[in-house]
XYZ file of C-alpha atoms in Angstrom:
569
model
C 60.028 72.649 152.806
C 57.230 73.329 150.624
C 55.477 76.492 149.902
C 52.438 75.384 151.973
C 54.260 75.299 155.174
C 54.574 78.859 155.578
C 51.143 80.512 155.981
C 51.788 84.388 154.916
C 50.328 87.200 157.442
C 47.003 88.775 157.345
C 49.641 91.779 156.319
C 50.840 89.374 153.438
C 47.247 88.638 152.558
C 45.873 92.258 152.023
C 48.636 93.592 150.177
C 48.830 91.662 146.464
C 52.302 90.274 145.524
C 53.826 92.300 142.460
C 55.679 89.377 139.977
C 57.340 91.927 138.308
C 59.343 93.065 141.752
C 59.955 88.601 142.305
C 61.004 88.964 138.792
C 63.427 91.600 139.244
C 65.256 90.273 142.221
C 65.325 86.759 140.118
C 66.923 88.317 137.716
C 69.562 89.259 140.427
C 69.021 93.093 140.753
C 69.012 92.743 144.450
C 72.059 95.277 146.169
C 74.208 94.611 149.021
C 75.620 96.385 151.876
C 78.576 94.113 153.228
C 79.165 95.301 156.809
C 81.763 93.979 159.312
C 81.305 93.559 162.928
C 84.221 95.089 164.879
C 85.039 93.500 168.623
C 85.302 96.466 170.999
C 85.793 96.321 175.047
C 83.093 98.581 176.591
C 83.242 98.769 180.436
C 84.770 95.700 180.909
C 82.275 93.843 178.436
C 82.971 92.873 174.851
C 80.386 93.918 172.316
C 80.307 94.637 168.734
C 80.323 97.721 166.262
C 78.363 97.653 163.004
C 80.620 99.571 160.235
C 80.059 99.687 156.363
C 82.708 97.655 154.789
C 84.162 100.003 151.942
C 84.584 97.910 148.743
C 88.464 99.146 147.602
C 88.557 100.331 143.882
C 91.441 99.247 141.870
C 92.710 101.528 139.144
C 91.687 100.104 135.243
C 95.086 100.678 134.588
C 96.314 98.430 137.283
C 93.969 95.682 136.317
C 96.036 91.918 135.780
C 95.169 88.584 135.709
C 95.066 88.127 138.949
C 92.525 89.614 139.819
C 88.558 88.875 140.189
C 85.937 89.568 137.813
C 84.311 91.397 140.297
C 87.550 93.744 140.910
C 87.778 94.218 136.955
C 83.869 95.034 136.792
C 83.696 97.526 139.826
C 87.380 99.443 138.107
C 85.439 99.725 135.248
C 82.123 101.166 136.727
C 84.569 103.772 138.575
C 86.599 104.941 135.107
C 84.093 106.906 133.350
C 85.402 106.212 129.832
C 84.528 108.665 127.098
C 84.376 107.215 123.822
C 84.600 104.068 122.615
C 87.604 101.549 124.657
C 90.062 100.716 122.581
C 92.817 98.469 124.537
C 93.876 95.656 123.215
C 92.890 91.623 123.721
C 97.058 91.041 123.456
C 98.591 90.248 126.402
C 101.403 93.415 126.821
C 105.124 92.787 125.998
C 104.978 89.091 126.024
C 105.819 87.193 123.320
C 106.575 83.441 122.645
C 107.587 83.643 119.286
C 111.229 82.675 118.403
C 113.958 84.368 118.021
C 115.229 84.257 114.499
C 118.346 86.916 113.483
C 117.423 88.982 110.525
C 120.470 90.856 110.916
C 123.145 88.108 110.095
C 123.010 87.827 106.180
C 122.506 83.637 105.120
C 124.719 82.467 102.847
C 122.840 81.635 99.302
C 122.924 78.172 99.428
C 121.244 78.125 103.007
C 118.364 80.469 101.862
C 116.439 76.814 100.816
C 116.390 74.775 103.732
C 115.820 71.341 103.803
C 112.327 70.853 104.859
C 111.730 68.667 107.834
C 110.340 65.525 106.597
C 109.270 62.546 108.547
C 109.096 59.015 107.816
C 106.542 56.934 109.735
C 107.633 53.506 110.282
C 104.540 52.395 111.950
C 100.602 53.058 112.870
C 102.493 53.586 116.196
C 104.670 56.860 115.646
C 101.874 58.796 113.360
C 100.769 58.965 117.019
C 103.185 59.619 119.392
C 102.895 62.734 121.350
C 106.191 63.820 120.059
C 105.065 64.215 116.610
C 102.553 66.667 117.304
C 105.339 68.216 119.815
C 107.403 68.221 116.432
C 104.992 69.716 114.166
C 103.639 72.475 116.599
C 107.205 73.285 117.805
C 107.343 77.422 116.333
C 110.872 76.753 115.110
C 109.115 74.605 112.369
C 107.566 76.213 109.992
C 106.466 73.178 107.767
C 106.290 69.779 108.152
C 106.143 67.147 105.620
C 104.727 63.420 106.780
C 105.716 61.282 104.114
C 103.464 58.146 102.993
C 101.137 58.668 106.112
C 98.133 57.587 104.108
C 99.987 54.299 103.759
C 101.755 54.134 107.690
C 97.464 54.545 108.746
C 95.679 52.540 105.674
C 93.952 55.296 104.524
C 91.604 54.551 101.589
C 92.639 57.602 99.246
C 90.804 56.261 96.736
C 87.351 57.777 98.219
C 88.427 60.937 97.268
C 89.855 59.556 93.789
C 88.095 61.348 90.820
C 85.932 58.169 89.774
C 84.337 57.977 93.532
C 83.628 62.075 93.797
C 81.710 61.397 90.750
C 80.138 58.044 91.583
C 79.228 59.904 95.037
C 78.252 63.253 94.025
C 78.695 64.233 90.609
C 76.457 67.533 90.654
C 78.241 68.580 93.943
C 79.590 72.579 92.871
C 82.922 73.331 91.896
C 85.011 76.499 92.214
C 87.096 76.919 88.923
C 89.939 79.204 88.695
C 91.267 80.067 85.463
C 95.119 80.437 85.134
C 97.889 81.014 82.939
C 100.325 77.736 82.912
C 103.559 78.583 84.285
C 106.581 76.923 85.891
C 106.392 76.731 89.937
C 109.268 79.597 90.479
C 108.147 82.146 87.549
C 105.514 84.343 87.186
C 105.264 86.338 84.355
C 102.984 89.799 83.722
C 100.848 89.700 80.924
C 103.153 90.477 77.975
C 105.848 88.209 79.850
C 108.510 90.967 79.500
C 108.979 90.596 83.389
C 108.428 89.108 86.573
C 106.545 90.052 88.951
C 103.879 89.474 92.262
C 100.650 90.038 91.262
C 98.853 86.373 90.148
C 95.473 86.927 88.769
C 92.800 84.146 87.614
C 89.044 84.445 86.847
C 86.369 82.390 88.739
C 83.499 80.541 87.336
C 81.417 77.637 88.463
C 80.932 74.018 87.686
C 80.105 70.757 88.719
C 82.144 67.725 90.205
C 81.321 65.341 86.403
C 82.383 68.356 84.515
C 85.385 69.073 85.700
C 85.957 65.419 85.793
C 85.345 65.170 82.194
C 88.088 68.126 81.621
C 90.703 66.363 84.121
C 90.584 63.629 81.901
C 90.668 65.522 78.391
C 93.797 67.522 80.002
C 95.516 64.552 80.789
C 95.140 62.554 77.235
C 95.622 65.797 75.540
C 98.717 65.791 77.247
C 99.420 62.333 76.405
C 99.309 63.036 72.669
C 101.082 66.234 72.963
C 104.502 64.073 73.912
C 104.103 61.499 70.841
C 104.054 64.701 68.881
C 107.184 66.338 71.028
C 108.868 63.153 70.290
C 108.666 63.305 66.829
C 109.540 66.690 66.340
C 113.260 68.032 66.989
C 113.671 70.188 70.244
C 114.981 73.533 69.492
C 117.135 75.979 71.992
C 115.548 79.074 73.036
C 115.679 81.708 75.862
C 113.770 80.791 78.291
C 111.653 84.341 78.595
C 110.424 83.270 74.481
C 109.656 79.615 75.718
C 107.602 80.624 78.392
C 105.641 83.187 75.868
C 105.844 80.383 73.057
C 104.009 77.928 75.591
C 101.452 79.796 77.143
C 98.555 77.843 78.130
C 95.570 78.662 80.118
C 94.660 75.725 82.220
C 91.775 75.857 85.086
C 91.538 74.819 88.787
C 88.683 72.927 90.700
C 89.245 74.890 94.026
C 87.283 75.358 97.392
C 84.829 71.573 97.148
C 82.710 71.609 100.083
C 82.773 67.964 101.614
C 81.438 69.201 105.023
C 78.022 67.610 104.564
C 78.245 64.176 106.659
C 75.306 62.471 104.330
C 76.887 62.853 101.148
C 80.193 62.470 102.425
C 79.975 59.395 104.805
C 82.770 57.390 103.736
C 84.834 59.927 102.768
C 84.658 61.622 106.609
C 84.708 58.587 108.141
C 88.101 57.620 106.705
C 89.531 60.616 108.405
C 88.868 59.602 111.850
C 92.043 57.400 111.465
C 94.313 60.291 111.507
C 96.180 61.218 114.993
C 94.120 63.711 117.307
C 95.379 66.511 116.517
C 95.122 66.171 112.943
C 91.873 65.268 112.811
C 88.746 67.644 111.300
C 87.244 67.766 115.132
C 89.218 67.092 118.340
C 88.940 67.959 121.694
C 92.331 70.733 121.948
C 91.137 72.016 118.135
C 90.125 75.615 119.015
C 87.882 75.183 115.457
C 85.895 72.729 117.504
C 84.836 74.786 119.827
C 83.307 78.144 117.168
C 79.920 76.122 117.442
C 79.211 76.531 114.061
C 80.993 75.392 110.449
C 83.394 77.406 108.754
C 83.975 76.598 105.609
C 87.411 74.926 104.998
C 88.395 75.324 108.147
C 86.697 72.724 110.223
C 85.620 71.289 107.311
C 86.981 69.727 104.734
C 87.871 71.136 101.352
C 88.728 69.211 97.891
C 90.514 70.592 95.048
C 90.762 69.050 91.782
C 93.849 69.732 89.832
C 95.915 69.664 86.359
C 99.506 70.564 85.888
C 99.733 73.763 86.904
C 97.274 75.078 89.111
C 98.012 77.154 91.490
C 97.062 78.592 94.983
C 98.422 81.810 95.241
C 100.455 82.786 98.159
C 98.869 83.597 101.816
C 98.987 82.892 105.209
C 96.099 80.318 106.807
C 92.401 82.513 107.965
C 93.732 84.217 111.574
C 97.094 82.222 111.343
C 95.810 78.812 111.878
C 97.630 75.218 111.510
C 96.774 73.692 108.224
C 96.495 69.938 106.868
C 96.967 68.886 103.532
C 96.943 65.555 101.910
C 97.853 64.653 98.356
C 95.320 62.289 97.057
C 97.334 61.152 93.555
C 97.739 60.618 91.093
C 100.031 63.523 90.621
C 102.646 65.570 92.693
C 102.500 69.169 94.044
C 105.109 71.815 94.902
C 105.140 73.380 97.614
C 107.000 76.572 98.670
C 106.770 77.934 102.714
C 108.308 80.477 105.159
C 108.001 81.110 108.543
C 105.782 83.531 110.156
C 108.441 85.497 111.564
C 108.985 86.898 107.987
C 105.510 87.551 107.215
C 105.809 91.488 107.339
C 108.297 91.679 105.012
C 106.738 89.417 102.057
C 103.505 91.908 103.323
C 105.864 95.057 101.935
C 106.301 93.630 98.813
C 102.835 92.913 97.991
C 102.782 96.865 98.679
C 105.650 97.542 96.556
C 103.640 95.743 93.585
C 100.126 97.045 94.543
C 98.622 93.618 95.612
C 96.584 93.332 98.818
C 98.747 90.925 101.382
C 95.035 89.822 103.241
C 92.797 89.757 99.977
C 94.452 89.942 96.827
C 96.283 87.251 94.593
C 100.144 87.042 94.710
C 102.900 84.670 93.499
C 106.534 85.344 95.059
C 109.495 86.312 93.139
C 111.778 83.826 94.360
C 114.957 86.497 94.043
C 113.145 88.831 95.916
C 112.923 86.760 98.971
C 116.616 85.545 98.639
C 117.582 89.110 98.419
C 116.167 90.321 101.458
C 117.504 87.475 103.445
C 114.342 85.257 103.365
C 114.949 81.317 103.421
C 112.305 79.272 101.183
C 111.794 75.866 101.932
C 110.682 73.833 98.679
C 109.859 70.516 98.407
C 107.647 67.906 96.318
C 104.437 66.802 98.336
C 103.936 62.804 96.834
C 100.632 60.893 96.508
C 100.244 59.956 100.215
C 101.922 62.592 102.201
C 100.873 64.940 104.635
C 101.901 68.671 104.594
C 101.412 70.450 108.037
C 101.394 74.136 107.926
C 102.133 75.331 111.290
C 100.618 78.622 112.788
C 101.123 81.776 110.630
C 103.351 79.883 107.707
C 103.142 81.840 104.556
C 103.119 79.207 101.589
C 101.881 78.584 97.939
C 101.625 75.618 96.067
C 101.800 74.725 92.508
C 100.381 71.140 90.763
C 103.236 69.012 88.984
C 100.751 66.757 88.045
C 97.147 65.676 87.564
C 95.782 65.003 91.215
C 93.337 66.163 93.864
C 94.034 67.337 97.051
C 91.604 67.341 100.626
C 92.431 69.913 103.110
C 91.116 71.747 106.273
C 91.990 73.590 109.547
C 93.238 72.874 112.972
C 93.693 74.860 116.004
C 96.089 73.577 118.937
C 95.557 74.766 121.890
C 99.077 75.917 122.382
C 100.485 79.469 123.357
C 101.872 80.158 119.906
C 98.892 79.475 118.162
C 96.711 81.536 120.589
C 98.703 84.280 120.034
C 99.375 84.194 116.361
C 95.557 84.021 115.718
C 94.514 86.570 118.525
C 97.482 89.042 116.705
C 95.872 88.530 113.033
C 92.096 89.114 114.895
C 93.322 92.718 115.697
C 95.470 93.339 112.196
C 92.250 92.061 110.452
C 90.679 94.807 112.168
C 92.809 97.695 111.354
C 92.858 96.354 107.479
C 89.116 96.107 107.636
C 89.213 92.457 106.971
C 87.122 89.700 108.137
C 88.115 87.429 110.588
C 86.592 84.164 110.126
C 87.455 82.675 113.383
C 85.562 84.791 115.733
C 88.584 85.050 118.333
C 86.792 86.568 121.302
C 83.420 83.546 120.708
C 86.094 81.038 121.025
C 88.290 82.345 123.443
C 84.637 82.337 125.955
C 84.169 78.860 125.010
C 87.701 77.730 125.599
C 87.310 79.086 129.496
C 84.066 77.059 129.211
C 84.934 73.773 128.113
C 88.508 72.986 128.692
C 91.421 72.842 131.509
C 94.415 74.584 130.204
C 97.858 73.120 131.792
C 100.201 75.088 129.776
C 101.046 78.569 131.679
C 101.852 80.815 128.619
C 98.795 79.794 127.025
C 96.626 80.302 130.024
C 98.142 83.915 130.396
C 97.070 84.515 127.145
C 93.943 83.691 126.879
C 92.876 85.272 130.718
C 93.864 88.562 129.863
C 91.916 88.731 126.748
C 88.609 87.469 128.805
C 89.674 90.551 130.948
C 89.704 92.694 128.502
C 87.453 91.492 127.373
C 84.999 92.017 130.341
C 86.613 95.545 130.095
C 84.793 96.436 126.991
C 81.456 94.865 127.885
C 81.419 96.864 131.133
C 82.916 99.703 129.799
C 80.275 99.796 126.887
C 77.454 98.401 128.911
C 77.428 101.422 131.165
C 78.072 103.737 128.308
C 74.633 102.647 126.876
C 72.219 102.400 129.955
C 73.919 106.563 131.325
C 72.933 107.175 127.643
C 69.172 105.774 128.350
C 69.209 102.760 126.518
C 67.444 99.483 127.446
C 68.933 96.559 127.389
C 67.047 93.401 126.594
C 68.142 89.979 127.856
C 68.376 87.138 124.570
C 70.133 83.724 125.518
C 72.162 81.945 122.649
C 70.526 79.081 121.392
C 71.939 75.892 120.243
C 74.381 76.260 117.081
C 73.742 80.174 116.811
C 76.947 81.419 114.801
C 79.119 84.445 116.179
C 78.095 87.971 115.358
C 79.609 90.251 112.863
C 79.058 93.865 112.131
C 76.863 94.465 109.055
C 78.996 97.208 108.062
C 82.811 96.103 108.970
C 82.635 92.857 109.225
C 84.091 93.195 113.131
C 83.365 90.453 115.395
C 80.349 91.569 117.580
C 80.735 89.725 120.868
C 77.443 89.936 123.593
C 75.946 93.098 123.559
C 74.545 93.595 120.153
C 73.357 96.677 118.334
C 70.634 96.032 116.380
C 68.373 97.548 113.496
C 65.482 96.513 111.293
C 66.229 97.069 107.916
C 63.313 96.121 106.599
C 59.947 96.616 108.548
C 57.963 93.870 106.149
C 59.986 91.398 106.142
C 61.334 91.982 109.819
C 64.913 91.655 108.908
C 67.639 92.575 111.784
C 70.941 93.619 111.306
C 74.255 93.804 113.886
C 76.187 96.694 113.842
C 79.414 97.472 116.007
C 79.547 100.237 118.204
C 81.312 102.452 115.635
C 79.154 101.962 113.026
C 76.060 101.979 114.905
C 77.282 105.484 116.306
C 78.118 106.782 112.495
C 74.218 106.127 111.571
C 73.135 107.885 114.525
C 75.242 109.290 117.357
C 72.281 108.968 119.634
C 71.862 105.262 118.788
C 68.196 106.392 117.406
C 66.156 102.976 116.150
C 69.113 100.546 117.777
C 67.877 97.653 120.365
C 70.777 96.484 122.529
C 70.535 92.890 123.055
C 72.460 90.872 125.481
C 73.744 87.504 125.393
C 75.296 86.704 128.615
C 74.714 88.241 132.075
C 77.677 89.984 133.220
C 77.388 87.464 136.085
C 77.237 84.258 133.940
C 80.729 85.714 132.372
C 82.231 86.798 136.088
C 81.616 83.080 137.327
C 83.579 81.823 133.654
C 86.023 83.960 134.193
C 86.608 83.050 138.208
C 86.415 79.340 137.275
C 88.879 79.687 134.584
C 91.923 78.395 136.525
C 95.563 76.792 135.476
C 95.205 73.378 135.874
C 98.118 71.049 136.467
C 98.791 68.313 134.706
C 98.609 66.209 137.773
C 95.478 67.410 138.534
C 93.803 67.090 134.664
C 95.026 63.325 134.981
C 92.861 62.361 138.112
C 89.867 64.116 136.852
C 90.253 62.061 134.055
């Protein structure tokens, strides 16, 4: 029916319509009174009583999965939280980690496992689901794929050192300069000891130039063992050798190939890897941040010479890693599982190294001694090294080689939780978390069907909580006066982060202008904003979702079963 059919009153005519009242109610701040109508027997005749249908309150601290949005909004409107909420996005006592015994000492010779290696017989088994069952499984903390590159055909010679310079040769380089050491030693400066700490310098350069060094290392090198050869080898302790031999060497780290125009072929050539491999895939959590991280979904070169080194650390918020050797060369590679993460983390406190930011090498005789197997193993021109969630590794060049690598996020109930656990420890260390947990975990709900339970536990309780703090806060700002303005996401607009901590600012942002001429606004969390003025003097509260828009997510974020996903499909 249109408009025109329905002639207003005379009433209707007199008395102007006021948009901003249409607006207002379009904007849904209409209120309901839900009544009930109640049968009742009057006289022998049935009629009906109007009564006010009491909405029941359910306790915050009550509050599960199983309930509505609407149930978790209205607990939190009836709370009256003081301060800022501080309950975690971590699902309570549940845990789907396994269970490894610390307590039961391993005999030496099983504190170096034999790393689980595969060996692809055809284009067929790189993918089978039961490989990526294999490598995701959170008993395995590394996985080696040996000669993948040639089981899929991959042209490794794109990311050769004569093509990055034929294809880019200005394209910026990271260099790290290093002292040369062997793979299990590292040495303090006056190499009376070892120790944790593993410090470099950092400069910059270009693709050609470190090219031309590459190649100076390696005939250098070349020369060096006519000369050994020629010379009679002398016996020395090992501590004097290492002194005697000191060379500083330096490492092309952190190459950008994200950029699809320079990097065409080079991307392209990727696509042939399995799913969940693969830079971008539908069940890669990294797919769905909406913007490009760095290194983590995309892709990352580094050009090496005997002996660089990438110091120990866990992947950014626990995430699965991929790494393929491109040749010539070999790297070593040393890993152990998450579940002994903690403990390498009290060492780097024991040598005054920063676990999260600084640079550390692992004695190997400390880990032995405190019960804590190392797996070790040579990664070959060719093969693939999977990290899986939370591994804590570091890798040393044998030989002259490059190496392409990048991030992947399976949507699986150990990696969920791994990376939602690191979020919150980021937080308490005041440490960024690059993968803006709470962003994704929104856009998960959004975009996929999740068939696993654990998983979907997971990730519903931390939309409820959430809801919890947007609520919670929300109400906190408009008893305190505030206004808050309405400002959709656009297209590609990155997650928020605090100006101050670095905190992941989901929704309802606090913002200042820092800089009246130039009109520059800043984000702040709700602590910090609160530390520059308790009143939240100069701050405009913007908001990117309606509380509605994230009630219906929430609602339509169901288990799906796998019956079910396959129809749809």
């Amino acid at each position: 029916m249109s408009s025109r059919a329905w002639p207003p009153s005379s009433k209707a005519r007199e008395r102007p319509v006021d948009p901003l009242k249409l607006k207002a109610l379009s904007m849904g701040l209409s209120k309901e009174l839900k009544v009930v109508l109640i049968k009742m027997d009057s006289a022998g005749r049935q009629t009906f009583n109007i009564s006010e249908l009491e909405e029941p309150r359910i306790p915050m601290s009550e509050l599960s999965i199983v309930n509505t949005a609407a149930e978790v909004v209205r607990a939190c409107r009836g709370e009256r939280v003081k301060g800022k909420f501080k309950e975690s996005y971590l699902l309570p006592s549940f845990c789907v980690k396994p269970k490894i015994a610390i307590n039961i000492p391993i005999p030496r010779e099983k504190l170096n496992p034999p790393t689980p290696s595969i060996y692809l017989e055809s284009k067929r088994d790189a993918f089978s689901p039961v490989l990526l069952q294999f490598c995701t499984d959170s008993k395995n903390a590394v996985t080696v794929i040996r000669g993948l590159a040639g089981s899929l055909r991959l042209n490794l010679g794109l990311f050769s050192t004569k093509s990055l310079v034929e294809a880019n040769s200005d394209h910026a380089v990271e260099v790290r300069t290093q002292v040369q050491q062997p793979a299990d030693e590292n040495w303090n400066l006056n190499g009376s000891a070892q120790t944790w700490p593993c410090e470099s310098s950092r400069s910059h350069t270009t693709i050609a130039k470190y090219a031309q060094y590459q190649a100076s290392s390696f005939q250098e090198s070349l020369e060096e063992e006519k000369e050994s050869e020629n010379e009679e080898e002398e016996e020395e302790d090992k501590t004097s050798d290492t002194l005697a031999t000191t060379k500083i060497i330096k490492f092309g780290t952190n190459i950008d190939l994200s950029d699809p125009k320079r990097w065409k072929p080079q991307l392209q050539e990727l696509l042939k890897l399995p799913a969940f491999m693969r830079v971008e895939s539908s069940n890669n959590m990294l797919s769905l941040v909406g913007h490009t991280i760095l290194g983590m979904n995309s892709v990352q070169l580094y050009m090496k010479v005997p002996g660089s080194r990438t110091p120990g650390h866990q992947e950014n918020n626990n995430f699965c890693s991929v790494n393929i050797n491109i040749g010539p060369g070999d790297c070593e590679w040393f890993a152990v599982h998450e579940h002994y993460w903690d403990a390498i983390n009290k060492f780097c406190d024991k040598h005054g190294v920063d676990y999260l930011t600084g640079s550390w090498w692992p004695v190997l005789e400390d880990l032995y001694s405190s019960n804590i197997p190392v797996y070790r193993f040579i990664q070959r021109p060719g093969d693939l090294v999977w990290i899986n969630a939370g591994t804590v590794h570091w890798v040393q060049a044998v030989g002259w080689c490059n190496n392409i690598a990048w991030n992947v996020g399976p949507l699986n109930a150990y990696q969920y939780q791994l990376a939602l656990e690191r979020f919150e420890w980021n937080e308490v260390k005041k440490v960024k978390s690059i993968v803006p947990m709470i962003h994704v975990s929104w856009n998960v709900a959004r975009t996929l069907k999740i068939t696993d339970k654990d998983t979907y536990k997971m990730i519903k309780h931390c939309l409820m909580q959430s809801m919890k703090h947007i609520q919670i806060l929300r109400d906190q700002l408009v008893a305190a006066g505030k206004k808050i303005f309405y400002q959709s996401r656009v297209k590609d607009e990155p997650a928020y982060y605090c100006n101050e901590c670095d905190v992941e600012v989901f929704n309802l942002l606090l913002v200042t202008s820092e800089n009246s001429t130039k009109k520059t606004y800043v984000v702040h969390c709700e602590d910090c904003a609160r530390a520059k003025s308790s009143s939240l003097a100069g701050v405009v509260v913007l908001e990117q979702y309606r509380m509605d828009e994230l009630m219906k997510i929430y609602d339509s974020f169901m288990l799906v079963s796998i019956t079910c996903k396959r129809k749809r499909k």
